[in-house]
Each structure stands twice: as C-alpha cells, then as structure tokens.
Tab-separated table of C-alpha atoms in Angstrom:
chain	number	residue	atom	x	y	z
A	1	UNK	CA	29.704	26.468	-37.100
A	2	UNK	CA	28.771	27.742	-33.335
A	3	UNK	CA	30.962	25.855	-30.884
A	4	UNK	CA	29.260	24.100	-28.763
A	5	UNK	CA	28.480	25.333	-24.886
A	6	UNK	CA	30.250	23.076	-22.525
A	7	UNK	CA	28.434	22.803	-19.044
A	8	UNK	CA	30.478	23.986	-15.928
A	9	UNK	CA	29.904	23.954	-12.090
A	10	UNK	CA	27.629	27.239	-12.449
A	11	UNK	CA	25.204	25.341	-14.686
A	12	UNK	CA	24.707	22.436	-11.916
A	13	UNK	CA	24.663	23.725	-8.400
A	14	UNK	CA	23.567	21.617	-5.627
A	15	UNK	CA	24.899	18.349	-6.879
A	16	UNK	CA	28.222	17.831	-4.480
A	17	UNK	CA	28.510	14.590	-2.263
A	18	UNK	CA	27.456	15.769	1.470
A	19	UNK	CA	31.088	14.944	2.829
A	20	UNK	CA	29.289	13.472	5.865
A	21	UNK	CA	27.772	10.650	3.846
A	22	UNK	CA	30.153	8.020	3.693
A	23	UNK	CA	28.348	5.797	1.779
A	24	UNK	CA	27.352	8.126	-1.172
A	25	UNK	CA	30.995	9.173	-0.797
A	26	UNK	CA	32.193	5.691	-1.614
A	27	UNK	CA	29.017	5.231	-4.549
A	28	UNK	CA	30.283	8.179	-6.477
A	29	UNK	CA	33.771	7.778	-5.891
A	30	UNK	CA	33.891	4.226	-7.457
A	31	UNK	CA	31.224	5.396	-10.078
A	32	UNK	CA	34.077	8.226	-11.397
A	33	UNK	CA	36.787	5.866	-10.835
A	34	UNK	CA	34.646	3.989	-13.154
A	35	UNK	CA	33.849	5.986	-15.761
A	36	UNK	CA	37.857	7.662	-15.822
A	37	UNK	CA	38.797	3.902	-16.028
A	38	UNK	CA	36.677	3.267	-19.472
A	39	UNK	CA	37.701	6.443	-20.442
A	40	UNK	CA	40.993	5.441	-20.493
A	41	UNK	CA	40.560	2.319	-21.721
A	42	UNK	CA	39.405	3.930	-25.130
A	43	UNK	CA	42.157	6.070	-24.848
A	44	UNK	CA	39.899	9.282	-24.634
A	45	UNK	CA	41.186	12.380	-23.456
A	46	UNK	CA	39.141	14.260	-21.107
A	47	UNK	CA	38.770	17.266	-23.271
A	48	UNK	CA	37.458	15.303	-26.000
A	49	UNK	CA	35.246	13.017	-23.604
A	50	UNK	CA	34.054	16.551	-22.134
A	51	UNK	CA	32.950	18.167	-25.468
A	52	UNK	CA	31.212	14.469	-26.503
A	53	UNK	CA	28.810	14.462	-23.904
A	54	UNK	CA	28.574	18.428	-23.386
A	55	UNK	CA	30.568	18.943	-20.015
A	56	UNK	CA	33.613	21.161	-19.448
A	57	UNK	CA	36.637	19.511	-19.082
A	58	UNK	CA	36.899	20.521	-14.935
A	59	UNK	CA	33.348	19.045	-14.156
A	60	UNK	CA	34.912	15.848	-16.152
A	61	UNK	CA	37.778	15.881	-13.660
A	62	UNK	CA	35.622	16.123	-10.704
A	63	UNK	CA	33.281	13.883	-11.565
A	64	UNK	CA	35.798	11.397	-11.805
A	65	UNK	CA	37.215	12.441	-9.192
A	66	UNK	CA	34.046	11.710	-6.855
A	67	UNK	CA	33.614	15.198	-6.123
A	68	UNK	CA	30.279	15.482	-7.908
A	69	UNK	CA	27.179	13.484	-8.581
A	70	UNK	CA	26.822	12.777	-12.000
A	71	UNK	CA	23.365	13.327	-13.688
A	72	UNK	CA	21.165	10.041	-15.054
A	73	UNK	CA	21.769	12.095	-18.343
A	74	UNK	CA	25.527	12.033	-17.896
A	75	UNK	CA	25.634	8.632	-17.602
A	76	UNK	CA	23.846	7.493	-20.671
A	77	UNK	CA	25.768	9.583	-22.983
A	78	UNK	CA	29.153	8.477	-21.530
A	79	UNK	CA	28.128	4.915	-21.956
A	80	UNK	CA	27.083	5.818	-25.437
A	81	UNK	CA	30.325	7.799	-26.267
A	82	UNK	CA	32.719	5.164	-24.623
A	83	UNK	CA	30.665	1.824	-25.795
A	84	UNK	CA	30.042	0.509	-22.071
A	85	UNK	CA	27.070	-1.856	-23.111
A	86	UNK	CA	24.936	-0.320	-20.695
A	87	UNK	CA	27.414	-0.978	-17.867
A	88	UNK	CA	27.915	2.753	-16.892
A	89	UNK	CA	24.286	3.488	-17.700
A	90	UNK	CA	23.241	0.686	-14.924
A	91	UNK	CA	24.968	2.791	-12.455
A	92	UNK	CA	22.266	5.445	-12.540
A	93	UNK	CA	20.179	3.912	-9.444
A	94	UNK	CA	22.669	4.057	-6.754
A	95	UNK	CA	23.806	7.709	-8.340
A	96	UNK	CA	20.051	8.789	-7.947
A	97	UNK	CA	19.837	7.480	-4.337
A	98	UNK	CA	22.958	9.702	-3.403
A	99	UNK	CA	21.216	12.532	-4.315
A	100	UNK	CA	18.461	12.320	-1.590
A	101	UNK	CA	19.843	13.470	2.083
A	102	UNK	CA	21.202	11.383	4.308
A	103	UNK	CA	18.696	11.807	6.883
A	104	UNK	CA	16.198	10.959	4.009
A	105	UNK	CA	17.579	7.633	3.038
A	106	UNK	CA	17.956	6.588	6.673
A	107	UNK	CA	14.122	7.111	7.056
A	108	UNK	CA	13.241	5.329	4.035
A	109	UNK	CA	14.927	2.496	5.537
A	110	UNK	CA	13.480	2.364	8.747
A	111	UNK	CA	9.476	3.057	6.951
A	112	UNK	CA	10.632	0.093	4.707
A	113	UNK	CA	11.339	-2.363	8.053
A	114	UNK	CA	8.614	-1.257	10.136
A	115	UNK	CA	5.566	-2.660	10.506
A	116	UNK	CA	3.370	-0.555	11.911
A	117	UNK	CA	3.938	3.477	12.003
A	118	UNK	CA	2.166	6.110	14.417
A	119	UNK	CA	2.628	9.656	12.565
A	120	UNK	CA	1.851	13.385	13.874
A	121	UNK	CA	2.313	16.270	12.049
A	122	UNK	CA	0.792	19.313	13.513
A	123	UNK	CA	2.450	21.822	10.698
A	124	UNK	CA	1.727	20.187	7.433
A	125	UNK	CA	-0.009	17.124	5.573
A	126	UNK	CA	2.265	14.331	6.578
A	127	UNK	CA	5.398	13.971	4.210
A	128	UNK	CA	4.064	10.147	3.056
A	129	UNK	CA	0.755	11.547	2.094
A	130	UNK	CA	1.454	14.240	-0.156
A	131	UNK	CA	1.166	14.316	-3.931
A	132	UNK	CA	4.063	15.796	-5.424
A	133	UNK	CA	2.902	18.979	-6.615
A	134	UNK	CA	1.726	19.665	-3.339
A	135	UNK	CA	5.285	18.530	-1.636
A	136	UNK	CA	6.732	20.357	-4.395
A	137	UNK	CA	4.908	23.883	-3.157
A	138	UNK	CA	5.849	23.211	0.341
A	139	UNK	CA	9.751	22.957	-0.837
A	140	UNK	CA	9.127	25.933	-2.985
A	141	UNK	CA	7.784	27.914	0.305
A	142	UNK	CA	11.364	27.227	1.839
A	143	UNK	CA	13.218	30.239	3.505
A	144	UNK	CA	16.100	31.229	2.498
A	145	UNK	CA	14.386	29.896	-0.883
A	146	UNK	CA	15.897	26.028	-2.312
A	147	UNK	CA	17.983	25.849	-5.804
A	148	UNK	CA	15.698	24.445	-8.395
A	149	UNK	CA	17.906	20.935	-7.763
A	150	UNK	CA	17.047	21.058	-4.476
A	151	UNK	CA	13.439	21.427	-4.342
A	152	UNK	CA	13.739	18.221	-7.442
A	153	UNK	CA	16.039	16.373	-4.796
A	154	UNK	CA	13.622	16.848	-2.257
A	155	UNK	CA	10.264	15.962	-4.295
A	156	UNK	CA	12.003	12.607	-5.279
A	157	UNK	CA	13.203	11.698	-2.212
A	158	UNK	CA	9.472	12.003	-0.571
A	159	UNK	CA	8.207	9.942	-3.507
A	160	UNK	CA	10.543	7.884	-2.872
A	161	UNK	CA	9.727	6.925	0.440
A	162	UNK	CA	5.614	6.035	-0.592
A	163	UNK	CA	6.632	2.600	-1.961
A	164	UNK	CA	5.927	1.852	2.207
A	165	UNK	CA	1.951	1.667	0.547
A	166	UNK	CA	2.931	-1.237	-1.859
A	167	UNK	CA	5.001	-3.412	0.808
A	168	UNK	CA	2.944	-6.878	1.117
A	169	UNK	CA	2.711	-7.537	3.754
A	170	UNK	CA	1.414	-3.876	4.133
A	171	UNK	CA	2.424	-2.110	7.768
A	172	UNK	CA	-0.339	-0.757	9.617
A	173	UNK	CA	-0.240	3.274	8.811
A	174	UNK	CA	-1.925	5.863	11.573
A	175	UNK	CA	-1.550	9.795	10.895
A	176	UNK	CA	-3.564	12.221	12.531
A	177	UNK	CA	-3.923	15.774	10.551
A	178	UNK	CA	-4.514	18.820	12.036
A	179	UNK	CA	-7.740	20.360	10.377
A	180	UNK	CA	-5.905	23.715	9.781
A	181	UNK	CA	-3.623	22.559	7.745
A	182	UNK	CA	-6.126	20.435	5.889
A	183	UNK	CA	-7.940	24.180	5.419
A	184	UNK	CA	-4.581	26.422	4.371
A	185	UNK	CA	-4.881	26.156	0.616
A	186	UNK	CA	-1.041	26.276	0.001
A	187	UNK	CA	-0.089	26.048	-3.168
A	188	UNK	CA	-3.874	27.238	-4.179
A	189	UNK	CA	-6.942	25.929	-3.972
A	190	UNK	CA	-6.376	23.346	-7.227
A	191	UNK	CA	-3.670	21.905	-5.302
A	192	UNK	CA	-5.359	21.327	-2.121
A	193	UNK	CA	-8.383	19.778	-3.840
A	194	UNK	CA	-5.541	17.210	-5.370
A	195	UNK	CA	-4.577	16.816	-1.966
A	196	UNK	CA	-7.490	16.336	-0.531
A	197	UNK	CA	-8.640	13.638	-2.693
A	198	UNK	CA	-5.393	12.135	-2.315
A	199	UNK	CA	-6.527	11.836	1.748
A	200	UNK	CA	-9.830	10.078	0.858
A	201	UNK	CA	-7.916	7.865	-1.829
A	202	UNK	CA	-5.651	6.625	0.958
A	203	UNK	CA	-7.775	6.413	3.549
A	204	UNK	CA	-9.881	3.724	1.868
A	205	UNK	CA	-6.918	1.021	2.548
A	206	UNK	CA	-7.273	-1.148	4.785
A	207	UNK	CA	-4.088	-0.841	6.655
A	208	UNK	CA	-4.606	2.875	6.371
A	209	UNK	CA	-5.758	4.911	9.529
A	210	UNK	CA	-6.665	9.107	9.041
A	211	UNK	CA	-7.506	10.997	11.543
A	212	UNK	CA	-8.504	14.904	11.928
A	213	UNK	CA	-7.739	16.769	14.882
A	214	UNK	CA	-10.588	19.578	14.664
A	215	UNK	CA	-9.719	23.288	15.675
A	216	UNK	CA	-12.487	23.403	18.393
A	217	UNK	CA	-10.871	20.952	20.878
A	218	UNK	CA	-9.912	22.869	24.177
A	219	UNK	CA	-7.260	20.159	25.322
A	220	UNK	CA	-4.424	18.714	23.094
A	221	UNK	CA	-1.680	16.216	23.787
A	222	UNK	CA	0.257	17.311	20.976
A	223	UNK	CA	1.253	20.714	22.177
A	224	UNK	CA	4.699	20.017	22.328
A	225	UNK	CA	5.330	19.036	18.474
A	226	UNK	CA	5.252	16.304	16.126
A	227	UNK	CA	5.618	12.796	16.894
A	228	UNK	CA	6.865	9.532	15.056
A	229	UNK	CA	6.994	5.855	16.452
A	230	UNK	CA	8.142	3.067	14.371
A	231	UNK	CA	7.697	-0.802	15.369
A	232	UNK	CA	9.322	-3.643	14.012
A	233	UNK	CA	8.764	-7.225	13.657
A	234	UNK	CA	11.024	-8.669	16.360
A	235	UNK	CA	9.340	-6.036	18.730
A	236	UNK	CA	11.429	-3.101	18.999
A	237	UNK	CA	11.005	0.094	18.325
A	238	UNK	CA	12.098	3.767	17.323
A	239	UNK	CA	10.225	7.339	18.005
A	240	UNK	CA	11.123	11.268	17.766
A	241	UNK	CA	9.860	14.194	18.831
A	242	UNK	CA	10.594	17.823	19.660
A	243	UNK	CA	9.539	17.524	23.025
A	244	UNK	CA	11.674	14.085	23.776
A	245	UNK	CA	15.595	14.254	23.821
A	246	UNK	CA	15.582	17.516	21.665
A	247	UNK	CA	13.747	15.872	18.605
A	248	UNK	CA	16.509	12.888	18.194
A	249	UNK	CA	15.683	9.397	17.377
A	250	UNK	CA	14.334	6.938	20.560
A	251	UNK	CA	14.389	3.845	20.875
A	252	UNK	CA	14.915	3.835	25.072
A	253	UNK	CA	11.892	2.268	26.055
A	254	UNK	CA	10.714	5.045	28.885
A	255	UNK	CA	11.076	7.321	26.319
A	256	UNK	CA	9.050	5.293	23.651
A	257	UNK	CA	6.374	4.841	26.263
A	258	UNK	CA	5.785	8.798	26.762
A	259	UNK	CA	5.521	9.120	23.142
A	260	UNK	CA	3.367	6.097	22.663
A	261	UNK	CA	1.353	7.649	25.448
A	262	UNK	CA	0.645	11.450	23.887
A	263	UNK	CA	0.391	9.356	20.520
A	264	UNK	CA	-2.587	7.411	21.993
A	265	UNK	CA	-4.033	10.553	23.755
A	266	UNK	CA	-4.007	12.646	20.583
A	267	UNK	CA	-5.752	9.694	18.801
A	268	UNK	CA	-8.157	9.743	21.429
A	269	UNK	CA	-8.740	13.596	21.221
A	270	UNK	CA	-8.958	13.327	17.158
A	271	UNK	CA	-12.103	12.652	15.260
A	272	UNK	CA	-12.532	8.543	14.310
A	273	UNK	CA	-11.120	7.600	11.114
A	274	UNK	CA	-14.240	7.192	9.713
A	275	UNK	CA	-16.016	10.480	10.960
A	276	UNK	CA	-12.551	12.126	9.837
A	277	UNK	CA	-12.560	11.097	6.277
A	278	UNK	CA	-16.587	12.325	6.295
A	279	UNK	CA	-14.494	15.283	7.298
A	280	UNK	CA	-12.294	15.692	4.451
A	281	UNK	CA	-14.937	14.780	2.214
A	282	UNK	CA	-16.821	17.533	3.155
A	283	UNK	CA	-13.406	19.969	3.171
A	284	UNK	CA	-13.357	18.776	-0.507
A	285	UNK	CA	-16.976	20.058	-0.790
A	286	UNK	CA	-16.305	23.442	0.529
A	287	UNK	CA	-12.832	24.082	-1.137
C-alpha cells in the first residue's frame, strides 16, 4: 500500500498571518487554539490528526499554533475527523477574510459605509468593475510575478469588495476610465470583450455613473494620478491620491476639497455618461 503524501509548508506558500494584522492574528490564533483544543479532547495525537486529514505533522503544529491560515478544505476534514458538528467547519468565513490584505479589508469597509464614491483610475479598469478573469490577468501581469495563492487571494478579495452594487440603499457610484486602457486588450481580446460588456452591464444602473476620458483631450486634471473620495452619511468624508499627502488616506477637509476639485474637473473634461457608454459600445464593436 503507497503511504500516503503528507502536505508540508512547500506545498502551501503564501498562507502566513501578515504579523502586522492584529486582528487576523487574533482570528487564526483562537481558530488553532480551537482546533488543538478538540483535538485533544478526542485524545488525538497530532501525527495521527496530521495523516487523517493529509497534513504533516509541523504544518499541524503551526496551524495550531496561529502561525498559518488554515485552508476552507482543512477545516472541513478536521471537523469531520474530530466530530465537531460543523463547529470548526463554521469557522471558515472569518479564516477566508484573513486571507485578503489588510489594506484590502480596510477598503471593503469603508466602500461598504459610504454612500456615494468618486473613483479615478488612469492605469487600469477600476478594481470594482472588473470581472474576475480580467482582475485575474492583471494579477498575473505582476512583477516580480505573484504565487498562484496570491494572485487567488487577490481575485477574491476584489470580488469581494463588489457586494457595494447590491447594498440597498445603493451608494451613488462615479468612475471615469481612461479610453486607453479601455483599448489595451490585456489579457486578449476575449477578455476585454467580457470586460467591456461588463462596462455597459453596469452602467445601465441607476446609481451607476461611467465616464470615458478620450485620448484627444489637450488638457487633463488628472495628471498627477488616481483619485478616490468616499462620503458618508453623517457628512464626512475620506480621499487619496498620489499627488495629495504622498497617496495616504484624507479626510482633512482642505485636502478633500483639492481632490473633490480635480475630481469635478476631470468629470468635466470626460465624455457624459451617456455619450461614454455609446463609447464603449462602439469599443465593443471594433474589438
């Protein structure tokens, strides 16, 4: 009988806790306290646990020991093997939210509160606009090149933050898109027709704005980078931008106003939503 092939740390790179991250510290810390407790309980040895659900004995020990994320897979089979009733299975969403960067989740939770959200990105198709196989390519393009977790870490952490389009009430959404990067078929052409599409889908919502910068303008307010403004409900608000503070978060309300202002001018300078999706559509056309 061929023994079995435990996994080790060289099988799953790219799944340690950022030590910066105190909160997905503490998640996976009291998820492998956790899972050593029920091991225990069944009087298991972690050799034996190890071999039952496929891991080495060491990547047993650190997972327990909080030192790595477990994967959803992990999880099932130890609450098979050590009869949690679903209990260690359950703990799968907060384990999966600890693998998307720090940064991420703190964005995700600032789309989620705002209510309306100005967004400029003069190097790609907007992060919340993007269908997956085209984020995917982009994250795939990455210098020195991503792990194969990281690239999946990164695609579900931008899917992730799209459940801002099914909030009710809905925020108010404005992007403008430069029309170069609406032309550069990364990925290939299939996936930019996908992408595309995906424009004109979401463009049709009502709280929805798209507009498309065309190449031939001779003046730009966006010359100095990308730009993102977020407004809550009790009226305050939070921007970033290369060209303000070194690209760190706002919320100083000078500083908001300059980026409100180039905001308002590139809007100005960009094709009308509905001209722009006319725009796209005919992109589509030609692609």
């Amino acid at each position: 009988m061929q023994q079995q092939q435990l996994k080790t740390e060289a099988d799953e790179p790219g799944w340690e806790v950022d030590p910066d991250d105190d909160w997905g510290v503490a998640v996976i810390a009291t998820v492998g306290r956790q899972l050593k407790l029920r091991r225990e309980a069944v009087g298991m040895r972690a050799g034996a646990f190890g071999e039952a659900v496929g891991y080495g004995e060491d990547m047993v020990y650190k997972i327990e020991s909080g030192k790595r994320i477990p994967r959803p897979e992990y999880l099932d089979m130890a609450d098979e093997v050590l009869g949690a009733s679903g209990l260690l299975a359950a703990m799968k969403e907060d384990v999966a939210k600890v693998r998307y960067p720090k940064k991420v989740r703190d964005l995700a939770q600032l789309e989620a509160k705002a209510v309306e959200l100005q967004l400029y990105d003069p190097l790609n198709i907007h992060g919340l606009l993007q269908t997956p196989e085209y984020a995917r390519a982009l994250f795939m393009m990455r210098r020195p090149a991503f792990s194969k977790d990281d690239v999946d870490r990164g695609v579900a952490a931008r899917e992730a933050r799209k459940s801002v389009f099914e909030r009710d009430p809905a925020p108010e959404l404005s992007f403008v898109q430069e029309e170069w990067v609406l032309r550069r078929p990364l990925g290939g052409k299939v996936l930019l027709r996908q992408q595309l599409e995906r424009l004109l889908e979401l463009g049709q919502l009502r709280n929805v704005e798209i507009q498309v910068m065309p190449m031939d303008r001779e003046e730009h307010a966006g010359a100095e980078g990308g730009i993102e403004v977020l407004k809550f409900e009790d009226g305050s608000a939070i921007g970033r931008s290369p060209g303000v503070a070194n690209g760190r978060p706002v919320s100083e309300l000078r500083q908001l106003r300059v980026l409100e202002l180039r905001y308002g001018i590139i809007r100005a300078q960009a094709l009308p939503p509905r001209e722009s999706l006319a725009f796209v559509e005919q992109l589509l056309g030609e692609t």
